[in-house]
Each structure stands twice: as structure tokens, then as C-alpha cells.
Amino acid sequence: MPYRYTIASRVYVFEELKTLLAKATPLRSGDALAGLAAAGFEERIAAQLALADVPLKVFLQEALIPYEDDDVTRLIIDGHPAATFAPISHFTVGQFRDWLLSEQADTPTLQTLAPGLTPEMVAAVSKLMRNQDLIAVAQKCEVVSRFRNTVGLTEHLSTRLQPNHPTDDPKGVAASIIDGLLYGSGDAVIGINPASDSPAAVSKLLHMIDDLREKYQIPTQSCVLCHLSTTLQLIPDNPVDLVFQSIGGSEKTNQSFGVSLNMIAEAQEAALALQRGTVGQQVMYFETGQGSSLSANAHHGVDQQTLEARAYAVARKFNPFLVNTVVGFIGPEYLYDGKQIIRAGLEDHFCGKLLGLPMGADICYTNHAEADQDDMDTLLTLLGVAGCNFIMGIPGADDIMLNYQSTSFHDALYLRKVLGKRPAPEFEQWLIEQGILDKNGRKLPLKSSHRLLL
């Protein structure tokens, strides 16, 4: 079905819904590379105005990727709860935007509505929003998750302590973990990207983190971010808290990652059987990123931001403890500069939260992108205001194994201080008991005799 909008005497025609969505998307290099972006500002505005008049119901009737060809499409359509969607089913995309920005769309209402929204609906409405709109709506979406502590409460900000090492040296990893803990990082997860995906290497890291956590009775969870198939091999005989997997917004994208929805379900079931959580049993950790489908030649002519939102439907299916976009990691071919990275980070957080996900962000860039740490400071602050559940904590903000720039332990301290945010409650109490923070959340000076340094 074609969509049209006239500006002055020029009629813009968009042949199908996925074309309309792509042309309405704020400019980014990945869509231009795929040949999907609007030709200029006027065509983009025409597409956005046409998109504003599209009824939300259309997204349930016109699949962007054919139902019979894609299990993510089938997941979205088959699992859609019509009764939950009913209160807003009469809205157009533009009316949905206005309602989201109104006082009627408060936190309880958005929490109730979340299961009734599809990724295509939230991606569409995000394309009509300014950055401040994305922040204002996301801030109203409280999404709380629980395993060994509680992440996502309003006025709290958690961190993934990311102690990567180029050779998986246990001493180097342990030193980074201790460093992060002494700066109050690690309440979202202590999560290592292993240099090797071999079961033996991953098992060694799992036991090392778990021994450290048990020794100091740290109320947090651990994860070695190996491939899901490796985790499945290790679960019976190793201390696996969270199961990790990168995911995308189409079946072919997930095939390129070497996974399927059935594999993810199997891993979730195996992890749940361990019953390692103490305050909850949300055992899945997913990472996503705009551009992954294009890089795998699995985009089906759909723009990268909409495909990113579709990845959140996969995540939502498995009730995750953590989800984060790795917003600038894939490179400038997909998000060219700081402006595009900032916009994408706000979009991803907004879409994830609106869909009911415990959304965090790896606020990052690669060294060949037209971005710098000032851009990351801007996105960090904006996401903090938007209520982002967690960010990364990396020594010096420089990942020496993955070779990219992210956020540091100090960045988390800055954001908590200027926005009045605190760590996860259980973890904060542990930090106070260890003499790392005072009761007002301020970092205390440490002596060389501190027990974590012995």
C-alpha cells in the first residue's frame, strides 16, 4: 500500500510501510549505505508527516518482513495481546506521540501498556520525536529487574563492571574487578568479554568471579559474555548466573550470530533450573546494536533503527535481567559521528523502555568514528536524565581487549553525583558496610589496609 504526502506542489510517494519508516528516520550513515535513507530534508519531513497519519493498527496488518519468512515477525504477531493494546488502538502514530508526552501517559499506565506495543509502533513514534521527547517519555518508564539485587528503580543508576583483558589473565581481570568495586561499580553485573570462547577458558573465568563474589559476599551477579552454545555446555557444572547473547531484529541476523529462538529458550530454561538468584530469577542478558542486520546482509530493506527495536521483541520474550544497546561499537559505517551516536542511543533507550525492557547502554565509539569523549559525556548525561538502568564501567573508559572507548568508573560516580542517583539498594548497603561509600552516597577515602586490597 503506497503512502503519500504533498509539500507545495510536490507529491512524495512511499510504496510500502518499510519504505516510509526508512525515509522518516533521522539521517544515519547505515541507512545511506543500504540505500534506504531519504534523499534530503524535505523528503524526510514528508515521510514523517505521512507517518504521523498512519494508524497504529496498520503495524499489525502490514509486516515489514514477511510472516512466513521470519520467526521474529511471527513472534511479534502471534504474541500480541489485543486487549492490552485496545486502549490506544484507535491512535495514529502522531496521536500516539502526543499522548505519550501528555500527563495521561504516567508510569503505571505505560507499564501496563508495554506488552501491547510492537517494536514497529515504538520505532515509528520515535521517528517523530525530538531528543527531549525521547528523554521525557523514557524517564516515565520504570522497568525493574531482579536476580541477586534490584536494578532499575527510579533514582538509581547501576553499572556493569567490565574487566576485560586481552589474554584473559585471571590476575589482570581480578585487579580490574577490585578497582571497579572500590569505585562503587558492578551492581548491574560483573561481566567479562572473554578473549577466547573455549569452554575451559570461560569456566576458569566463571569460577574466578564466583569465588571473589562469595569471598566478599558481594550482592551482585556475574556473566562471562561467551556464545550461548558455550554457556549451554558449561551450565551443568559451572557457576552461571546470567546467560548472555547478542541478538538482532530478524531471523537471518540471529542466524548470523549462530543462535535461534529455540536455542535461547533452551539456555534460559537451563539457567532457571540452577536457581542461583536470591531476590529474583531473571537470568538473561542481551546486547544489541543498530547496524547489526545490515552488516549481516539480513536487513530485508528495513531501516536499522526499526530492526534494532525488533531485536527488543526477541529480548522481551525471555524476561531478561539486563539489555543494552552497544550504541557506537559497530562503527562509523552505521553511525557516522557523535550526533548520530547520541540520537541512536536515545532512540534505543526510549524504544527498549517503552517495550518494557530493563534497558541500559554501552555509551561508546570506535577510534575511526567522528566522535570523541565529549560526545560520550553528552550522551551519558542525557541517558542519565532519561532514567537509563545501567551503563558500563571500564578502567579508564578504554577497553584494552575490544579496543574501543566507553565509560569509566569515574563517569558513573559523576552521573550519580550530579543527578542524585544511587547504586542498586542491596549493593549500596554492601558498599556502605565495606567503607567504600558513606550513607549519603559519597565515595570515602580508602586505606591500603582495606580488605579488598589485601
XYZ file of C-alpha atoms in Angstrom:
454
model
C 0.000 0.000 0.000
C 1.553 3.344 -1.027
C 1.698 6.334 1.336
C 1.680 9.936 0.082
C 2.331 13.426 1.319
C 2.323 16.692 -0.627
C 4.651 19.613 0.124
C 3.870 22.683 -2.019
C 3.217 21.142 -5.437
C 5.402 18.059 -4.995
C 3.820 14.726 -4.133
C 6.070 12.307 -2.271
C 5.079 8.649 -2.646
C 6.360 5.860 -0.391
C 5.471 2.494 -1.888
C 5.249 0.456 1.329
C 5.383 0.821 5.094
C 9.038 -0.145 5.487
C 9.993 2.458 2.882
C 8.012 5.116 4.731
C 9.714 4.220 8.024
C 13.165 4.309 6.460
C 12.623 7.677 4.781
C 11.234 9.139 8.043
C 14.308 8.116 10.036
C 16.737 10.853 11.123
C 19.833 10.627 8.947
C 22.424 7.969 9.713
C 25.217 6.509 7.635
C 23.985 2.903 7.829
C 20.682 3.673 6.127
C 22.512 5.685 3.479
C 24.889 2.760 2.915
C 21.893 0.450 2.479
C 20.256 2.850 0.025
C 17.259 3.366 2.335
C 17.703 6.933 3.600
C 15.687 9.920 2.436
C 17.267 11.888 -0.406
C 17.143 15.098 1.612
C 15.477 17.044 4.400
C 12.260 17.703 2.504
C 11.654 14.037 1.667
C 12.382 13.118 5.302
C 9.864 15.673 6.559
C 7.272 14.469 4.038
C 7.778 10.910 5.251
C 7.460 11.947 8.889
C 4.235 13.845 8.179
C 2.836 10.876 6.264
C 3.910 8.519 9.047
C 2.119 10.656 11.637
C -1.188 9.849 9.919
C -0.675 6.059 9.860
C -2.993 4.212 12.281
C -1.173 2.036 14.810
C -3.340 -0.908 13.720
C -1.577 -0.900 10.355
C 1.570 -2.254 12.017
C -0.373 -5.402 12.921
C -1.616 -5.788 9.337
C 1.423 -4.955 7.185
C 4.514 -6.944 8.182
C 7.842 -5.299 7.377
C 9.436 -8.732 6.944
C 7.041 -11.415 5.653
C 5.439 -13.542 8.358
C 6.237 -16.803 6.591
C 9.939 -15.892 6.174
C 10.888 -14.628 9.619
C 10.452 -16.018 13.127
C 10.860 -12.574 14.721
C 7.845 -11.361 12.754
C 5.910 -14.426 13.864
C 6.962 -13.812 17.468
C 5.684 -10.227 17.303
C 2.363 -11.008 15.596
C 1.475 -14.285 17.316
C 2.254 -12.985 20.792
C 0.457 -9.661 20.507
C -2.141 -9.152 23.287
C -5.057 -7.325 21.652
C -6.743 -6.481 24.951
C -3.641 -4.708 26.280
C -3.331 -2.711 23.060
C -7.056 -1.807 22.963
C -6.899 1.491 24.945
C -4.708 3.112 22.248
C -5.721 1.021 19.231
C -7.569 3.961 17.678
C -4.490 6.220 17.655
C -2.418 7.218 14.667
C 1.344 7.403 15.138
C 1.100 11.176 15.587
C -1.667 10.874 18.163
C 0.369 8.233 19.972
C 3.271 10.689 20.175
C 1.088 13.427 21.621
C -0.434 11.017 24.151
C 2.979 9.741 25.278
C 4.024 13.305 26.029
C 0.822 14.019 27.977
C 0.210 13.643 31.699
C -2.169 10.759 30.950
C 0.760 8.557 29.994
C 2.134 8.126 33.514
C 4.396 5.368 34.807
C 1.741 2.795 35.798
C -0.140 3.334 32.533
C 2.995 2.829 30.442
C 3.963 -0.270 32.422
C 0.535 -1.785 31.772
C 0.604 -0.844 28.092
C 4.122 -2.110 27.298
C 3.199 -5.714 26.321
C 0.599 -4.381 23.872
C 3.118 -2.343 21.878
C 5.019 -3.785 18.944
C 8.583 -2.770 18.065
C 7.399 -1.232 14.796
C 4.955 1.021 16.668
C 7.579 2.356 19.051
C 10.175 2.736 16.297
C 7.639 4.696 14.246
C 6.730 7.099 17.036
C 10.401 7.655 17.910
C 10.972 8.958 14.368
C 8.544 11.814 15.106
C 10.275 12.825 18.324
C 12.958 15.309 19.186
C 15.713 14.242 21.562
C 13.993 15.885 24.515
C 10.790 13.971 23.725
C 12.673 10.685 23.790
C 14.128 11.618 27.177
C 10.861 12.853 28.675
C 8.921 9.698 27.791
C 11.686 7.243 28.692
C 12.023 8.869 32.107
C 8.433 7.839 32.864
C 9.135 4.159 32.056
C 10.370 2.446 35.211
C 11.425 -1.132 34.435
C 12.820 -3.101 37.388
C 14.699 -6.404 37.206
C 15.922 -8.747 39.936
C 18.459 -11.505 40.376
C 20.855 -11.106 43.291
C 19.987 -7.416 43.622
C 17.406 -4.959 42.264
C 18.241 -2.892 39.170
C 16.176 -0.145 37.530
C 14.463 1.577 40.424
C 13.794 5.286 39.934
C 16.639 7.461 41.267
C 19.102 4.583 40.967
C 21.859 4.014 38.392
C 23.740 0.731 38.091
C 26.930 -0.213 36.265
C 28.268 -3.257 34.511
C 31.830 -3.708 35.721
C 33.671 -4.734 32.540
C 37.140 -6.068 33.482
C 38.220 -7.308 30.046
C 41.775 -8.474 29.483
C 43.500 -9.217 26.143
C 44.702 -12.659 27.320
C 42.007 -13.446 29.946
C 44.744 -13.340 32.592
C 42.936 -14.019 35.905
C 45.203 -11.648 37.845
C 44.588 -8.829 35.380
C 40.839 -9.450 35.408
C 40.756 -9.622 39.216
C 42.713 -6.361 39.518
C 40.161 -4.574 37.322
C 37.280 -6.054 39.320
C 38.738 -4.841 42.617
C 39.427 -1.422 41.078
C 35.816 -1.145 39.929
C 34.330 -2.305 43.214
C 36.345 0.313 45.078
C 34.718 2.955 42.850
C 31.238 1.589 43.522
C 30.832 -0.182 40.163
C 29.475 -3.651 39.466
C 25.891 -3.684 40.727
C 24.323 -4.475 37.335
C 26.774 -7.297 36.691
C 30.442 -8.155 36.726
C 30.614 -9.038 33.054
C 33.686 -10.151 31.112
C 34.035 -10.352 27.333
C 36.424 -13.302 27.069
C 39.324 -13.169 24.631
C 38.732 -16.868 24.000
C 35.369 -18.612 23.696
C 36.798 -22.001 24.657
C 34.819 -23.756 27.405
C 37.965 -24.218 29.509
C 38.852 -20.510 29.413
C 35.278 -19.425 30.134
C 34.954 -21.905 33.003
C 38.119 -20.544 34.580
C 36.737 -17.009 34.488
C 33.330 -18.070 35.836
C 34.892 -19.749 38.843
C 37.284 -16.843 39.456
C 34.467 -14.263 39.588
C 32.224 -16.508 41.675
C 34.998 -17.229 44.182
C 35.646 -13.489 44.523
C 31.940 -12.734 44.907
C 31.499 -15.440 47.529
C 34.627 -14.417 49.458
C 33.424 -10.850 49.918
C 29.679 -11.666 49.895
C 29.005 -9.180 47.107
C 25.282 -8.869 46.279
C 25.681 -8.831 42.519
C 25.663 -11.223 39.579
C 28.347 -12.395 37.194
C 28.460 -13.158 33.489
C 31.101 -14.252 31.009
C 29.845 -12.990 27.668
C 30.682 -16.058 25.610
C 28.499 -17.517 22.890
C 25.258 -19.036 24.113
C 26.279 -22.500 22.873
C 29.369 -22.371 25.106
C 27.244 -21.396 28.096
C 24.912 -24.317 27.420
C 27.878 -26.677 27.589
C 29.048 -25.173 30.879
C 25.797 -24.715 32.810
C 25.605 -28.143 34.469
C 28.986 -27.893 36.220
C 29.787 -24.174 36.464
C 28.506 -21.166 38.462
C 26.495 -19.466 35.686
C 24.396 -16.542 36.916
C 23.347 -14.771 33.710
C 23.237 -16.206 30.194
C 24.480 -13.768 27.551
C 23.767 -13.481 23.833
C 23.908 -10.815 21.144
C 20.615 -10.663 19.247
C 19.127 -8.901 16.233
C 15.805 -7.954 14.706
C 15.455 -10.601 12.025
C 15.759 -14.380 11.881
C 18.676 -14.108 9.456
C 20.501 -11.717 11.795
C 20.199 -14.170 14.664
C 21.340 -16.985 12.371
C 24.450 -14.899 11.649
C 25.063 -14.862 15.412
C 24.692 -18.639 15.444
C 21.502 -18.701 17.517
C 17.778 -19.290 17.197
C 14.788 -18.528 19.391
C 14.679 -22.202 20.401
C 18.334 -22.146 21.477
C 17.728 -19.056 23.602
C 14.723 -20.727 25.223
C 16.806 -23.818 25.983
C 19.522 -21.730 27.620
C 17.002 -19.779 29.682
C 15.413 -23.000 30.923
C 18.812 -24.437 31.883
C 19.831 -21.288 33.783
C 16.498 -21.074 35.593
C 16.969 -24.653 36.808
C 20.091 -23.543 38.709
C 18.019 -21.196 40.905
C 21.061 -19.025 41.703
C 19.160 -15.758 42.159
C 18.243 -14.586 45.652
C 15.768 -11.741 45.070
C 14.632 -12.809 41.587
C 15.252 -15.254 38.761
C 15.662 -13.114 35.638
C 18.630 -14.912 34.090
C 19.093 -13.481 30.569
C 21.436 -10.728 29.394
C 21.156 -9.450 25.813
C 23.192 -6.957 23.802
C 22.044 -5.269 20.618
C 23.234 -2.553 18.272
C 21.993 -0.558 15.306
C 23.573 -1.831 12.103
C 23.990 -5.492 13.038
C 21.400 -6.657 10.492
C 22.916 -4.592 7.692
C 26.403 -5.907 8.463
C 24.998 -9.459 8.222
C 23.110 -8.675 4.968
C 19.942 -9.558 6.851
C 18.020 -6.281 6.878
C 15.283 -7.086 4.306
C 15.183 -3.418 3.241
C 14.191 -2.268 6.760
C 15.987 0.679 8.354
C 18.494 -0.096 11.092
C 16.659 1.653 13.923
C 13.432 -0.260 13.295
C 15.396 -3.518 13.149
C 17.027 -2.603 16.450
C 13.580 -2.188 18.012
C 12.582 -5.602 16.609
C 15.539 -7.105 18.480
C 13.841 -5.901 21.663
C 10.871 -8.147 20.865
C 13.278 -11.091 20.994
C 14.662 -9.871 24.318
C 11.207 -9.264 25.780
C 10.179 -12.852 25.056
C 12.767 -14.110 27.554
C 12.172 -11.770 30.527
C 15.782 -10.514 30.730
C 17.624 -9.124 33.716
C 19.682 -6.789 31.509
C 19.508 -5.471 27.940
C 21.864 -2.907 26.494
C 22.497 -1.320 23.166
C 26.189 -1.097 22.246
C 25.384 2.121 20.542
C 28.559 3.202 18.720
C 30.506 -0.050 18.716
C 29.817 -1.283 15.173
C 31.465 1.768 13.642
C 31.014 4.889 11.506
C 29.673 2.868 8.565
C 26.424 2.685 10.578
C 26.589 5.704 12.909
C 28.998 8.177 11.405
C 29.620 10.765 14.095
C 28.827 11.919 17.611
C 25.494 13.433 16.601
C 24.272 10.176 15.068
C 25.537 8.123 18.029
C 23.769 10.415 20.520
C 20.488 10.247 18.603
C 20.692 6.455 18.259
C 21.441 5.984 21.957
C 18.385 7.995 22.957
C 16.194 6.151 20.428
C 17.346 2.735 21.588
C 16.797 3.528 25.254
C 13.367 5.017 24.545
C 12.205 2.065 22.437
C 13.511 -0.522 24.874
C 11.938 1.108 27.904
C 8.599 1.667 26.159
C 8.531 -2.049 25.303
C 9.098 -2.902 28.960
C 12.792 -3.828 28.917
C 15.373 -3.185 31.674
C 17.399 -1.054 29.300
C 20.989 0.043 29.689
C 23.561 1.400 27.255
C 27.180 0.946 26.352
C 27.888 4.590 25.561
C 30.764 4.087 23.169
C 32.559 4.769 19.913
C 35.391 3.329 17.868
C 38.520 5.311 17.178
C 37.777 5.735 13.465
C 34.397 7.407 14.110
C 33.949 11.188 14.020
C 33.259 11.236 17.768
C 35.132 11.837 20.982
C 34.749 11.592 24.739
C 32.863 14.900 24.893
C 30.147 13.323 22.742
C 30.046 10.377 25.132
C 29.783 12.768 28.101
C 26.775 14.368 26.422
C 25.050 11.048 25.750
C 25.929 9.782 29.247
C 24.270 12.799 30.845
C 21.200 12.670 28.599
C 20.694 8.956 29.262
C 21.088 9.563 32.973
C 18.299 12.136 32.833
C 16.223 9.676 30.761
C 16.477 7.063 33.512
C 18.837 4.568 31.897
C 19.071 1.458 34.100
C 22.817 0.905 33.761
C 25.972 1.914 31.932
C 29.416 0.353 31.536
C 32.273 0.783 33.981
C 35.654 0.191 32.305
C 39.099 1.129 33.671
C 39.917 4.498 32.122
C 36.931 4.110 29.732
C 39.344 2.259 27.402
C 38.633 -1.413 26.716
C 42.087 -2.896 26.116
C 40.694 -6.171 24.763
C 37.911 -4.949 22.439
C 39.786 -1.730 21.530
C 37.002 0.818 21.792
C 36.120 3.766 24.016
C 33.277 3.600 26.521
C 32.566 4.946 30.024
C 34.674 4.648 33.151
C 34.145 4.024 36.851
C 34.587 7.787 37.325
C 31.857 8.520 34.790
C 29.372 6.554 36.882
C 30.404 8.473 40.006
C 29.914 11.751 38.116
C 26.451 10.807 36.898
C 25.278 9.588 40.294
C 26.533 12.780 41.897
C 25.061 15.355 39.510
C 21.700 13.580 39.183
C 21.380 12.395 42.773
C 21.296 8.725 41.793
C 22.417 5.744 43.860
C 23.546 2.172 43.208
C 21.155 -0.781 43.480
C 19.882 -0.854 47.103
C 21.437 -4.190 48.112
C 24.751 -3.271 46.531
C 24.717 0.204 48.049
C 24.303 -1.304 51.513
C 27.291 -3.559 50.857
C 29.372 -0.558 49.708
C 28.491 1.271 52.933
C 29.402 -1.768 55.044
C 32.757 -2.005 53.220
C 33.531 1.671 53.895
C 33.550 2.486 50.179
C 30.576 4.889 50.273
C 29.042 6.829 53.132
C 25.311 6.839 53.821
C 24.863 9.858 51.530
C 26.407 8.038 48.584
C 29.733 9.870 48.688
C 32.911 7.936 47.955
C 35.139 7.609 51.021
C 38.959 7.722 51.042
C 40.434 4.232 51.252
C 43.430 2.972 53.162
C 45.932 0.468 51.805
C 44.736 -1.896 54.529
C 41.212 -2.108 53.060
C 40.117 -5.757 52.960
C 39.567 -5.724 49.187
C 43.240 -4.772 48.732
C 44.662 -7.495 50.944
